[in-house]
Amino acid sequence: MRFIEYSVESLLAESRKLASLVGAEYEPDAIAYLAKGGYLIGGTFSRFFDAPLIEMAATRSGDPAKRVVASVLQSLPKGIKRLMREIEAYARIKEKADPAVDSRSIEITGRYPVPKKAKRVLIVDDSVDTGASLLLAMGLIRQAFPNAEIRSTAINVFTASQKAVNVDWALYENVLLSTPASKDNREYEKFKALYAEALE
């Protein structure tokens, strides 16, 4: 399986490429992203389309355990980290994206003022693995903007997720990504500083 490790700069460049692809067919008036993985992508889309941001945060029941494991991952050799990512990806792809039985929850964070009206909302993410988080995000945006056209895009989409949810635009299929928002990415500390700086 192909593996791409992004720096902040290379992820921003890919995000601009994806925004151009989307912009050829669609003009959103609000950009929603899944924190924290979609933060840099969402910001790029917001600037590209001059559209307000909506931040959503998804939590999973396994998140505390994942945080402990992530601290160990940083010290492992790159080849072992990649193997572990592949194992996790295969396991997650085999999951069914069913929000009714999924242990995730999602909410709008309030990091940015939520637009009063939006007719065309684009949800952006780094990678759509099972589609479960995207399904939840689409449901939440549909509640907030019942009359809006909702579309989605991601840097990568696993084809297995397309059985659960449609991703309208993606640059890659079935690729493992390590973005700066990944705790084992070499630019994670830089990402954390950028994410915190935006709150000030």
PDB file of C-alpha atoms in Angstrom:
ATOM      1  CA  MET A   1       0.000   0.000   0.000  1.00  0.00           C
ATOM      2  CA  ARG A   2       1.352   3.425  -0.925  1.00  0.00           C
ATOM      3  CA  PHE A   3       2.345   5.711   1.953  1.00  0.00           C
ATOM      4  CA  ILE A   4       2.627   9.515   1.898  1.00  0.00           C
ATOM      5  CA  GLU A   5       4.107  11.496   4.781  1.00  0.00           C
ATOM      6  CA  TYR A   6       3.228  15.179   4.565  1.00  0.00           C
ATOM      7  CA  SER A   7       4.978  18.216   5.941  1.00  0.00           C
ATOM      8  CA  VAL A   8       2.868  21.292   6.698  1.00  0.00           C
ATOM      9  CA  GLU A   9       3.972  22.858   3.407  1.00  0.00           C
ATOM     10  CA  SER A  10       3.335  19.771   1.274  1.00  0.00           C
ATOM     11  CA  LEU A  11      -0.120  19.261   2.820  1.00  0.00           C
ATOM     12  CA  LEU A  12      -1.007  22.899   2.117  1.00  0.00           C
ATOM     13  CA  ALA A  13       0.126  22.431  -1.507  1.00  0.00           C
ATOM     14  CA  GLU A  14      -2.007  19.278  -1.871  1.00  0.00           C
ATOM     15  CA  SER A  15      -4.934  21.127  -0.287  1.00  0.00           C
ATOM     16  CA  ARG A  16      -4.636  23.931  -2.850  1.00  0.00           C
ATOM     17  CA  LYS A  17      -4.560  21.331  -5.635  1.00  0.00           C
ATOM     18  CA  LEU A  18      -7.708  19.694  -4.218  1.00  0.00           C
ATOM     19  CA  ALA A  19      -9.433  23.082  -3.807  1.00  0.00           C
ATOM     20  CA  SER A  20      -8.735  23.842  -7.485  1.00  0.00           C
ATOM     21  CA  LEU A  21     -10.232  20.494  -8.463  1.00  0.00           C
ATOM     22  CA  VAL A  22     -13.366  21.173  -6.402  1.00  0.00           C
ATOM     23  CA  GLY A  23     -13.586  24.793  -7.585  1.00  0.00           C
ATOM     24  CA  ALA A  24     -13.841  23.693 -11.208  1.00  0.00           C
ATOM     25  CA  GLU A  25     -17.273  22.209 -10.405  1.00  0.00           C
ATOM     26  CA  TYR A  26     -18.524  23.611  -7.110  1.00  0.00           C
ATOM     27  CA  GLU A  27     -18.545  26.903  -5.182  1.00  0.00           C
ATOM     28  CA  PRO A  28     -19.181  26.292  -1.456  1.00  0.00           C
ATOM     29  CA  ASP A  29     -20.292  29.139   0.799  1.00  0.00           C
ATOM     30  CA  ALA A  30     -19.153  27.372   4.001  1.00  0.00           C
ATOM     31  CA  ILE A  31     -16.343  24.907   4.715  1.00  0.00           C
ATOM     32  CA  ALA A  32     -16.738  22.296   7.455  1.00  0.00           C
ATOM     33  CA  TYR A  33     -13.786  20.209   8.584  1.00  0.00           C
ATOM     34  CA  LEU A  34     -13.102  17.412  11.013  1.00  0.00           C
ATOM     35  CA  ALA A  35     -10.627  18.488  13.680  1.00  0.00           C
ATOM     36  CA  LYS A  36      -7.797  18.161  13.934  1.00  0.00           C
ATOM     37  CA  GLY A  37      -6.856  16.272  10.775  1.00  0.00           C
ATOM     38  CA  GLY A  38      -8.850  18.571   8.527  1.00  0.00           C
ATOM     39  CA  TYR A  39      -7.666  21.853  10.093  1.00  0.00           C
ATOM     40  CA  LEU A  40      -4.934  22.778   7.588  1.00  0.00           C
ATOM     41  CA  ILE A  41      -7.042  21.534   4.676  1.00  0.00           C
ATOM     42  CA  GLY A  42     -10.100  23.442   5.904  1.00  0.00           C
ATOM     43  CA  GLY A  43      -8.103  26.648   6.286  1.00  0.00           C
ATOM     44  CA  THR A  44      -6.775  26.322   2.741  1.00  0.00           C
ATOM     45  CA  PHE A  45     -10.291  25.805   1.374  1.00  0.00           C
ATOM     46  CA  SER A  46     -11.618  28.724   3.425  1.00  0.00           C
ATOM     47  CA  ARG A  47      -9.026  31.064   1.899  1.00  0.00           C
ATOM     48  CA  PHE A  48      -9.469  29.628  -1.609  1.00  0.00           C
ATOM     49  CA  PHE A  49     -13.264  30.067  -1.618  1.00  0.00           C
ATOM     50  CA  ASP A  50     -13.403  33.033   0.803  1.00  0.00           C
ATOM     51  CA  ALA A  51     -15.877  31.015   2.874  1.00  0.00           C
ATOM     52  CA  PRO A  52     -16.319  30.735   6.664  1.00  0.00           C
ATOM     53  CA  LEU A  53     -15.102  27.687   8.572  1.00  0.00           C
ATOM     54  CA  ILE A  54     -17.101  25.281  10.717  1.00  0.00           C
ATOM     55  CA  GLU A  55     -14.994  23.019  12.935  1.00  0.00           C
ATOM     56  CA  MET A  56     -16.390  19.659  14.005  1.00  0.00           C
ATOM     57  CA  ALA A  57     -14.764  17.308  16.482  1.00  0.00           C
ATOM     58  CA  ALA A  58     -15.324  13.568  16.465  1.00  0.00           C
ATOM     59  CA  THR A  59     -14.463  11.391  19.426  1.00  0.00           C
ATOM     60  CA  ARG A  60     -14.170   7.618  19.582  1.00  0.00           C
ATOM     61  CA  SER A  61     -14.323   5.332  22.564  1.00  0.00           C
ATOM     62  CA  GLY A  62     -10.724   4.237  21.826  1.00  0.00           C
ATOM     63  CA  ASP A  63      -9.238   7.762  21.800  1.00  0.00           C
ATOM     64  CA  PRO A  64      -7.586   7.638  25.294  1.00  0.00           C
ATOM     65  CA  ALA A  65      -5.809   4.377  24.432  1.00  0.00           C
ATOM     66  CA  LYS A  66      -4.779   5.804  21.075  1.00  0.00           C
ATOM     67  CA  ARG A  67      -3.129   8.775  22.830  1.00  0.00           C
ATOM     68  CA  VAL A  68      -0.972   6.445  24.946  1.00  0.00           C
ATOM     69  CA  VAL A  69       0.044   4.379  21.917  1.00  0.00           C
ATOM     70  CA  ALA A  70       0.811   7.540  19.909  1.00  0.00           C
ATOM     71  CA  SER A  71       3.511   8.596  22.376  1.00  0.00           C
ATOM     72  CA  VAL A  72       5.255   5.247  21.856  1.00  0.00           C
ATOM     73  CA  LEU A  73       4.860   5.436  18.069  1.00  0.00           C
ATOM     74  CA  GLN A  74       6.979   8.583  17.828  1.00  0.00           C
ATOM     75  CA  SER A  75      10.082   6.674  18.898  1.00  0.00           C
ATOM     76  CA  LEU A  76       9.613   3.719  16.510  1.00  0.00           C
ATOM     77  CA  PRO A  77      11.472   3.397  13.202  1.00  0.00           C
ATOM     78  CA  LYS A  78       9.571   4.652  10.153  1.00  0.00           C
ATOM     79  CA  GLY A  79       9.168   1.147   8.660  1.00  0.00           C
ATOM     80  CA  ILE A  80       7.497  -0.195  11.803  1.00  0.00           C
ATOM     81  CA  LYS A  81       5.205   2.843  12.023  1.00  0.00           C
ATOM     82  CA  ARG A  82       4.181   2.293   8.421  1.00  0.00           C
ATOM     83  CA  LEU A  83       3.450  -1.396   9.066  1.00  0.00           C
ATOM     84  CA  MET A  84       1.338  -0.473  12.099  1.00  0.00           C
ATOM     85  CA  ARG A  85      -0.574   2.094  10.007  1.00  0.00           C
ATOM     86  CA  GLU A  86      -1.274  -0.578   7.382  1.00  0.00           C
ATOM     87  CA  ILE A  87      -2.580  -2.986  10.012  1.00  0.00           C
ATOM     88  CA  GLU A  88      -4.797  -0.260  11.507  1.00  0.00           C
ATOM     89  CA  ALA A  89      -6.055   0.740   8.057  1.00  0.00           C
ATOM     90  CA  TYR A  90      -6.978  -2.830   7.119  1.00  0.00           C
ATOM     91  CA  ALA A  91      -8.771  -3.302  10.443  1.00  0.00           C
ATOM     92  CA  ARG A  92     -10.702  -0.033  10.090  1.00  0.00           C
ATOM     93  CA  ILE A  93     -11.625  -0.682   6.464  1.00  0.00           C
ATOM     94  CA  LYS A  94     -13.233  -3.969   7.512  1.00  0.00           C
ATOM     95  CA  GLU A  95     -15.441  -2.078   9.988  1.00  0.00           C
ATOM     96  CA  LYS A  96     -18.873  -1.157   8.738  1.00  0.00           C
ATOM     97  CA  ALA A  97     -19.643   2.545   8.687  1.00  0.00           C
ATOM     98  CA  ASP A  98     -22.917   2.378  10.588  1.00  0.00           C
ATOM     99  CA  PRO A  99     -23.579   5.455  12.747  1.00  0.00           C
ATOM    100  CA  ALA A 100     -26.286   3.559  14.640  1.00  0.00           C
ATOM    101  CA  VAL A 101     -23.714   1.178  16.133  1.00  0.00           C
ATOM    102  CA  ASP A 102     -20.608   3.357  15.883  1.00  0.00           C
ATOM    103  CA  SER A 103     -18.918   4.445  19.114  1.00  0.00           C
ATOM    104  CA  ARG A 104     -18.112   7.901  17.715  1.00  0.00           C
ATOM    105  CA  SER A 105     -19.842  11.141  18.477  1.00  0.00           C
ATOM    106  CA  ILE A 106     -19.466  14.457  16.696  1.00  0.00           C
ATOM    107  CA  GLU A 107     -20.196  18.083  17.495  1.00  0.00           C
ATOM    108  CA  ILE A 108     -19.576  21.581  16.195  1.00  0.00           C
ATOM    109  CA  THR A 109     -16.831  22.989  18.419  1.00  0.00           C
ATOM    110  CA  GLY A 110     -17.680  26.682  18.337  1.00  0.00           C
ATOM    111  CA  ARG A 111     -14.075  27.541  17.445  1.00  0.00           C
ATOM    112  CA  TYR A 112     -15.485  29.855  14.757  1.00  0.00           C
ATOM    113  CA  PRO A 113     -18.851  31.644  14.601  1.00  0.00           C
ATOM    114  CA  VAL A 114     -21.270  29.329  12.815  1.00  0.00           C
ATOM    115  CA  PRO A 115     -22.718  31.003   9.711  1.00  0.00           C
ATOM    116  CA  LYS A 116     -26.405  31.881  10.024  1.00  0.00           C
ATOM    117  CA  LYS A 117     -27.150  30.571   6.546  1.00  0.00           C
ATOM    118  CA  ALA A 118     -25.296  28.355   4.142  1.00  0.00           C
ATOM    119  CA  LYS A 119     -26.616  27.017   0.865  1.00  0.00           C
ATOM    120  CA  ARG A 120     -23.594  24.952  -0.192  1.00  0.00           C
ATOM    121  CA  VAL A 121     -21.501  23.344   2.545  1.00  0.00           C
ATOM    122  CA  LEU A 122     -18.341  21.430   1.706  1.00  0.00           C
ATOM    123  CA  ILE A 123     -17.005  18.968   4.285  1.00  0.00           C
ATOM    124  CA  VAL A 124     -13.242  18.436   4.013  1.00  0.00           C
ATOM    125  CA  ASP A 125     -11.071  15.786   5.644  1.00  0.00           C
ATOM    126  CA  ASP A 126      -7.623  14.309   5.262  1.00  0.00           C
ATOM    127  CA  SER A 127      -8.665  10.690   4.688  1.00  0.00           C
ATOM    128  CA  VAL A 128     -11.988   8.856   4.591  1.00  0.00           C
ATOM    129  CA  ASP A 129     -11.272   5.350   5.845  1.00  0.00           C
ATOM    130  CA  THR A 130     -14.601   3.709   6.754  1.00  0.00           C
ATOM    131  CA  GLY A 131     -16.848   6.694   6.100  1.00  0.00           C
ATOM    132  CA  ALA A 132     -18.296   6.615   9.634  1.00  0.00           C
ATOM    133  CA  SER A 133     -16.979  10.040  10.705  1.00  0.00           C
ATOM    134  CA  LEU A 134     -18.032  11.585   7.397  1.00  0.00           C
ATOM    135  CA  LEU A 135     -21.548  10.126   7.743  1.00  0.00           C
ATOM    136  CA  LEU A 136     -21.824  11.648  11.220  1.00  0.00           C
ATOM    137  CA  ALA A 137     -20.452  14.973   9.958  1.00  0.00           C
ATOM    138  CA  MET A 138     -22.958  15.057   7.101  1.00  0.00           C
ATOM    139  CA  GLY A 139     -25.795  14.357   9.539  1.00  0.00           C
ATOM    140  CA  LEU A 140     -24.661  17.156  11.844  1.00  0.00           C
ATOM    141  CA  ILE A 141     -24.324  19.666   8.995  1.00  0.00           C
ATOM    142  CA  ARG A 142     -27.727  18.588   7.660  1.00  0.00           C
ATOM    143  CA  GLN A 143     -29.241  19.377  11.096  1.00  0.00           C
ATOM    144  CA  ALA A 144     -27.566  22.789  11.203  1.00  0.00           C
ATOM    145  CA  PHE A 145     -28.391  23.667   7.577  1.00  0.00           C
ATOM    146  CA  PRO A 146     -31.418  21.572   6.550  1.00  0.00           C
ATOM    147  CA  ASN A 147     -31.787  23.194   3.122  1.00  0.00           C
ATOM    148  CA  ALA A 148     -28.102  23.202   2.171  1.00  0.00           C
ATOM    149  CA  GLU A 149     -26.465  21.153  -0.543  1.00  0.00           C
ATOM    150  CA  ILE A 150     -23.756  19.153   1.240  1.00  0.00           C
ATOM    151  CA  ARG A 151     -20.725  17.820  -0.627  1.00  0.00           C
ATOM    152  CA  SER A 152     -17.504  16.227   0.596  1.00  0.00           C
ATOM    153  CA  THR A 153     -13.854  16.010  -0.339  1.00  0.00           C
ATOM    154  CA  ALA A 154     -10.699  14.453   1.089  1.00  0.00           C
ATOM    155  CA  ILE A 155      -7.060  14.108   0.192  1.00  0.00           C
ATOM    156  CA  ASN A 156      -7.530  10.319   0.244  1.00  0.00           C
ATOM    157  CA  VAL A 157     -10.486   7.960   0.205  1.00  0.00           C
ATOM    158  CA  PHE A 158     -10.470   4.224   0.749  1.00  0.00           C
ATOM    159  CA  THR A 159     -12.739   2.621  -1.829  1.00  0.00           C
ATOM    160  CA  ALA A 160     -14.385   0.455   0.856  1.00  0.00           C
ATOM    161  CA  SER A 161     -15.810   3.638   2.442  1.00  0.00           C
ATOM    162  CA  GLN A 162     -17.674   4.474  -0.768  1.00  0.00           C
ATOM    163  CA  LYS A 163     -20.176   1.719   0.097  1.00  0.00           C
ATOM    164  CA  ALA A 164     -21.238   3.819   3.084  1.00  0.00           C
ATOM    165  CA  VAL A 165     -20.815   7.395   1.881  1.00  0.00           C
ATOM    166  CA  ASN A 166     -19.927   9.202  -1.320  1.00  0.00           C
ATOM    167  CA  VAL A 167     -16.831  11.398  -1.400  1.00  0.00           C
ATOM    168  CA  ASP A 168     -17.270  13.841  -4.260  1.00  0.00           C
ATOM    169  CA  TRP A 169     -13.586  14.695  -4.846  1.00  0.00           C
ATOM    170  CA  ALA A 170     -10.331  13.078  -3.731  1.00  0.00           C
ATOM    171  CA  LEU A 171      -6.747  13.244  -4.894  1.00  0.00           C
ATOM    172  CA  TYR A 172      -5.892   9.652  -3.957  1.00  0.00           C
ATOM    173  CA  GLU A 173      -7.498   6.280  -3.370  1.00  0.00           C
ATOM    174  CA  ASN A 174      -6.326   3.641  -0.891  1.00  0.00           C
ATOM    175  CA  VAL A 175      -3.219   5.508   0.279  1.00  0.00           C
ATOM    176  CA  LEU A 176      -1.939   5.651   3.852  1.00  0.00           C
ATOM    177  CA  LEU A 177      -1.348   9.229   4.974  1.00  0.00           C
ATOM    178  CA  SER A 178       0.691  10.726   7.753  1.00  0.00           C
ATOM    179  CA  THR A 179      -0.264  14.384   8.044  1.00  0.00           C
ATOM    180  CA  PRO A 180       1.233  16.902  10.475  1.00  0.00           C
ATOM    181  CA  ALA A 181      -1.858  16.314  12.665  1.00  0.00           C
ATOM    182  CA  SER A 182      -0.681  12.697  13.172  1.00  0.00           C
ATOM    183  CA  LYS A 183       1.182  12.360  16.452  1.00  0.00           C
ATOM    184  CA  ASP A 184       3.885  10.252  14.817  1.00  0.00           C
ATOM    185  CA  ASN A 185       4.506  12.799  12.034  1.00  0.00           C
ATOM    186  CA  ARG A 186       7.848  14.618  12.140  1.00  0.00           C
ATOM    187  CA  GLU A 187       6.043  18.000  12.029  1.00  0.00           C
ATOM    188  CA  TYR A 188       3.444  17.254  14.711  1.00  0.00           C
ATOM    189  CA  GLU A 189       4.869  19.844  17.130  1.00  0.00           C
ATOM    190  CA  LYS A 190       4.799  22.487  14.390  1.00  0.00           C
ATOM    191  CA  PHE A 191       1.167  21.569  13.661  1.00  0.00           C
ATOM    192  CA  LYS A 192       0.238  21.792  17.363  1.00  0.00           C
ATOM    193  CA  ALA A 193       1.728  25.288  17.525  1.00  0.00           C
ATOM    194  CA  LEU A 194      -0.199  26.396  14.403  1.00  0.00           C
ATOM    195  CA  TYR A 195      -3.447  24.940  15.748  1.00  0.00           C
ATOM    196  CA  ALA A 196      -2.990  26.629  19.144  1.00  0.00           C
ATOM    197  CA  GLU A 197      -1.877  29.922  17.552  1.00  0.00           C
ATOM    198  CA  ALA A 198      -5.136  30.120  15.600  1.00  0.00           C
ATOM    199  CA  LEU A 199      -7.034  30.194  18.911  1.00  0.00           C
ATOM    200  CA  GLU A 200      -5.264  33.371  20.051  1.00  0.00           C
TER     201      GLU A 200
END
